CSV table of C-alpha atoms in Angstrom, one decimal:
chain,number,residue,atom,x,y,z
M,95,MET,CA,72.7,96.3,124.1
M,96,ILE,CA,73.6,96.4,120.4
M,97,ALA,CA,77.3,96.9,121.2
M,98,ALA,CA,77.2,93.9,123.5
M,99,LEU,CA,75.7,91.8,120.7
M,100,GLU,CA,78.4,93.0,118.2
M,101,ARG,CA,81.4,92.0,120.4
M,102,PRO,CA,80.9,88.2,120.2
M,103,ALA,CA,80.4,88.5,116.5
M,104,ARG,CA,83.5,90.5,116.0
M,105,ALA,CA,85.5,88.2,118.3
M,106,SER,CA,84.3,85.2,116.4
M,107,ALA,CA,85.4,86.8,113.2
M,108,GLY,CA,88.9,87.2,114.6
M,109,MET,CA,88.7,91.0,115.1
M,110,PRO,CA,89.3,92.6,118.5
M,111,PRO,CA,86.0,93.8,120.0
M,112,ASP,CA,87.2,97.4,120.5
M,113,ARG,CA,88.8,98.1,117.0
M,114,PRO,CA,87.0,98.9,113.8
M,115,GLY,CA,87.2,96.3,111.1
M,116,PRO,CA,89.2,96.7,107.9
M,117,ALA,CA,88.0,99.3,105.5
M,118,ARG,CA,85.9,97.9,102.7
M,119,PRO,CA,87.3,98.1,99.2
M,120,ARG,CA,86.2,100.7,96.7
M,121,LEU,CA,86.7,101.2,93.0
M,122,VAL,CA,88.5,104.2,91.8
M,123,GLY,CA,86.0,106.9,91.3
M,124,GLN,CA,83.5,105.4,93.7
M,125,ARG,CA,82.6,107.9,96.3
M,126,SER,CA,83.2,107.1,99.9
M,127,SER,CA,80.2,106.5,102.1
M,128,ALA,CA,79.2,108.8,105.0
M,129,ALA,CA,80.4,106.2,107.4
M,130,ASP,CA,83.8,106.1,105.6
M,131,ARG,CA,84.1,109.9,105.9
M,132,GLN,CA,83.1,109.8,109.6
M,133,ARG,CA,85.7,107.1,110.3
M,134,ALA,CA,88.3,109.1,108.5
M,135,ALA,CA,87.4,112.3,110.3
M,136,ALA,CA,87.6,110.4,113.6
M,137,GLY,CA,91.1,109.1,112.6
M,138,GLU,CA,89.8,105.5,112.6
M,139,GLY,CA,91.3,103.2,110.1
M,140,SER,CA,94.1,105.6,109.2
M,141,ALA,CA,96.7,103.2,110.5
M,142,ALA,CA,95.8,100.5,108.0
M,143,PRO,CA,98.3,100.2,105.2
M,144,ARG,CA,96.8,101.3,101.9
M,145,VAL,CA,97.2,99.2,98.7
M,146,LEU,CA,96.2,100.3,95.2
M,147,LEU,CA,95.2,97.1,93.4
M,148,VAL,CA,95.4,97.4,89.6
M,149,ASP,CA,93.9,94.5,87.6
M,150,ASP,CA,91.4,94.4,84.7
M,151,GLU,CA,89.9,91.1,85.9
M,152,PRO,CA,87.1,91.7,88.4
M,153,SER,CA,87.5,88.2,89.8
M,154,MET,CA,91.2,88.7,90.5
M,155,ARG,CA,90.5,92.1,92.1
M,156,LEU,CA,87.9,90.5,94.4
M,157,LEU,CA,90.2,87.6,95.3
M,158,CYS,CA,93.1,89.9,96.1
M,159,THR,CA,90.9,92.4,97.9
M,160,VAL,CA,89.3,89.9,100.2
M,161,ASN,CA,92.6,88.3,101.2
M,162,LEU,CA,94.3,91.7,101.7
M,163,ARG,CA,91.4,92.9,103.9
M,164,LEU,CA,91.7,89.8,106.0
M,165,VAL,CA,95.1,90.9,107.3
M,166,GLY,CA,94.0,94.5,107.7
M,167,PHE,CA,94.9,96.4,104.5
M,168,GLU,CA,92.8,99.1,103.1
M,169,VAL,CA,92.3,98.4,99.4
M,170,VAL,CA,91.5,100.7,96.5
M,171,GLU,CA,90.9,99.1,93.2
M,172,ALA,CA,91.6,100.3,89.6
M,173,GLU,CA,90.6,98.3,86.6
M,174,ASP,CA,93.0,99.8,84.1
M,175,GLY,CA,96.2,101.8,83.8
M,176,ARG,CA,94.6,105.1,83.2
M,177,ARG,CA,92.6,104.9,86.4
M,178,ALA,CA,95.5,103.6,88.3
M,179,LEU,CA,97.6,106.7,87.3
M,180,GLU,CA,94.7,109.0,88.2
M,181,VAL,CA,94.2,107.6,91.7
M,182,ALA,CA,97.9,107.2,92.4
M,183,ARG,CA,98.4,110.9,91.7
M,184,ARG,CA,95.4,111.9,93.8
M,185,GLU,CA,95.8,109.6,96.9
M,186,ARG,CA,98.6,108.2,99.0
M,187,PHE,CA,99.4,104.5,99.0
M,188,ASP,CA,101.9,102.3,100.9
M,189,LEU,CA,102.1,99.9,97.9
M,190,ILE,CA,100.8,99.3,94.4
M,191,LEU,CA,100.0,95.8,93.2
M,192,LEU,CA,100.1,96.2,89.4
M,193,ASP,CA,99.1,93.7,86.7
M,194,VAL,CA,101.3,93.8,83.7
M,195,MET,CA,98.7,93.1,81.0
M,196,LEU,CA,96.0,95.9,81.2
M,197,PRO,CA,93.6,96.9,78.4
M,198,ASP,CA,94.7,100.5,77.9
M,199,ILE,CA,98.1,101.5,79.4
M,200,GLY,CA,100.2,98.4,80.2
M,201,GLY,CA,101.6,97.8,83.7
M,202,HIS,CA,105.2,98.4,82.6
M,203,ASP,CA,104.2,101.8,81.2
M,204,VAL,CA,102.2,102.6,84.3
M,205,ALA,CA,105.3,101.8,86.4
M,206,ARG,CA,107.5,104.0,84.2
M,207,ARG,CA,105.1,106.9,84.6
M,208,LEU,CA,104.8,106.5,88.4
M,209,ALA,CA,108.6,106.4,88.7
M,210,ALA,CA,108.9,109.6,86.7
M,211,GLU,CA,106.6,111.7,88.9
M,212,ASP,CA,107.6,113.3,92.2
M,213,GLY,CA,104.4,112.3,94.0
M,214,THR,CA,104.5,108.6,93.1
M,215,ARG,CA,108.1,107.6,92.6
M,216,ASP,CA,108.6,106.5,96.2
M,217,VAL,CA,105.5,104.2,96.3
M,218,PRO,CA,106.7,100.6,96.1
M,219,VAL,CA,105.3,98.7,93.1
M,220,VAL,CA,104.8,94.9,93.0
M,221,PHE,CA,104.0,93.4,89.7
M,222,LEU,CA,101.2,90.8,89.8
M,223,SER,CA,101.2,88.9,86.5
M,224,ALA,CA,100.7,85.8,84.5
M,225,ARG,CA,103.8,86.7,82.5
M,226,ALA,CA,106.3,84.6,84.4
M,227,SER,CA,109.4,84.3,82.1
M,228,SER,CA,112.8,85.4,83.3
M,229,ALA,CA,112.7,88.3,80.8
M,230,ASP,CA,109.4,89.5,82.1
M,231,LYS,CA,110.5,89.4,85.7
M,232,ARG,CA,113.9,91.0,84.9
M,233,LEU,CA,112.0,93.9,83.2
M,234,GLY,CA,109.8,94.3,86.2
M,235,PHE,CA,112.8,94.6,88.6
M,236,GLU,CA,114.6,96.8,86.1
M,237,LEU,CA,111.6,99.2,86.2
M,238,GLY,CA,112.0,99.4,90.0
M,239,ALA,CA,109.5,96.8,91.2
M,240,VAL,CA,110.2,95.7,94.8
M,241,ASP,CA,108.8,92.3,94.0
M,242,TYR,CA,107.1,90.2,91.2
M,243,ILE,CA,104.3,87.8,92.1
M,244,THR,CA,103.3,85.4,89.3
M,245,LYS,CA,99.8,84.2,88.6
M,246,PRO,CA,98.5,81.8,89.6
M,247,PHE,CA,99.5,82.4,93.2
M,248,ASP,CA,98.2,81.3,96.6
M,249,PRO,CA,95.6,84.0,97.5
M,250,ILE,CA,95.6,82.9,101.1
M,251,VAL,CA,99.2,84.0,101.6
M,252,LEU,CA,99.0,87.2,99.5
M,253,GLY,CA,98.4,89.4,102.6
M,254,GLU,CA,101.5,87.9,104.3
M,255,GLN,CA,103.6,88.4,101.2
M,256,VAL,CA,102.5,92.1,101.0
M,257,GLU,CA,103.3,92.5,104.7
M,258,GLU,CA,106.7,91.0,104.2
M,259,ILE,CA,107.4,93.2,101.2
M,260,LEU,CA,106.4,96.3,103.1
M,261,GLY,CA,108.6,95.2,106.0
M,262,ARG,CA,111.5,94.9,103.6
M,263,VAL,CA,110.8,98.4,102.2
M,264,ALA,CA,110.6,99.8,105.8
M,265,ARG,CA,113.9,98.3,106.7
M,266,GLY,CA,115.5,99.8,103.6
M,267,GLU,CA,116.1,96.4,102.0
M,268,ALA,CA,114.1,96.8,98.8
M,269,ASP,CA,117.0,97.8,96.6
M,270,GLU,CA,119.2,95.0,97.9
M,271,TYR,CA,116.4,92.5,97.3
M,272,ARG,CA,115.9,93.8,93.8
M,273,ARG,CA,119.6,93.4,93.0
M,274,GLU,CA,119.5,89.8,94.4
M,275,GLN,CA,116.5,89.0,92.2
M,276,LEU,CA,118.1,90.4,89.1
M,277,ALA,CA,121.3,88.5,89.8
M,278,GLN,CA,119.4,85.3,90.1
M,279,LEU,CA,117.6,86.0,86.9
M,280,GLU,CA,120.9,86.7,85.1
M,281,GLY,CA,122.6,83.5,86.5
């Protein structure tokens, strides 16, 4: 009876009735719930691409998390560079959305450290920043970013942008795109 009542609600929310919904976000260091562990043990939700979202502004994390979840991403949040490095070393991610201006270790330094470590160097990094000058973007791409999204941005299309970026990475086009962006910034 309960399952029958859930189906219409899930369908009206745009989710298929027989698939679990997107994983709920958690902050770095927050323990997963028993339900999260049960889903993981059953292999549910393991296909959702995982994004590490690093931003010191809670409202920005919430905005990004909600919109990424709407398209099916699992989101883990970190509020500073130190925590981002800790969790990136401990867990696997498909992509890291990284703010440039963080209160402890800046985003550029976080990207440098991630690129220097075997376990994290292959994780694509996308800078998400209010620093929008050509010099800032150039530095981001020179540090190996696969894209650079400037604030303010349209949060409704963030999920689509991340899907497009991951597609580019999967097709092996990330380096070519980076070179094209650097060439545009130079010219």
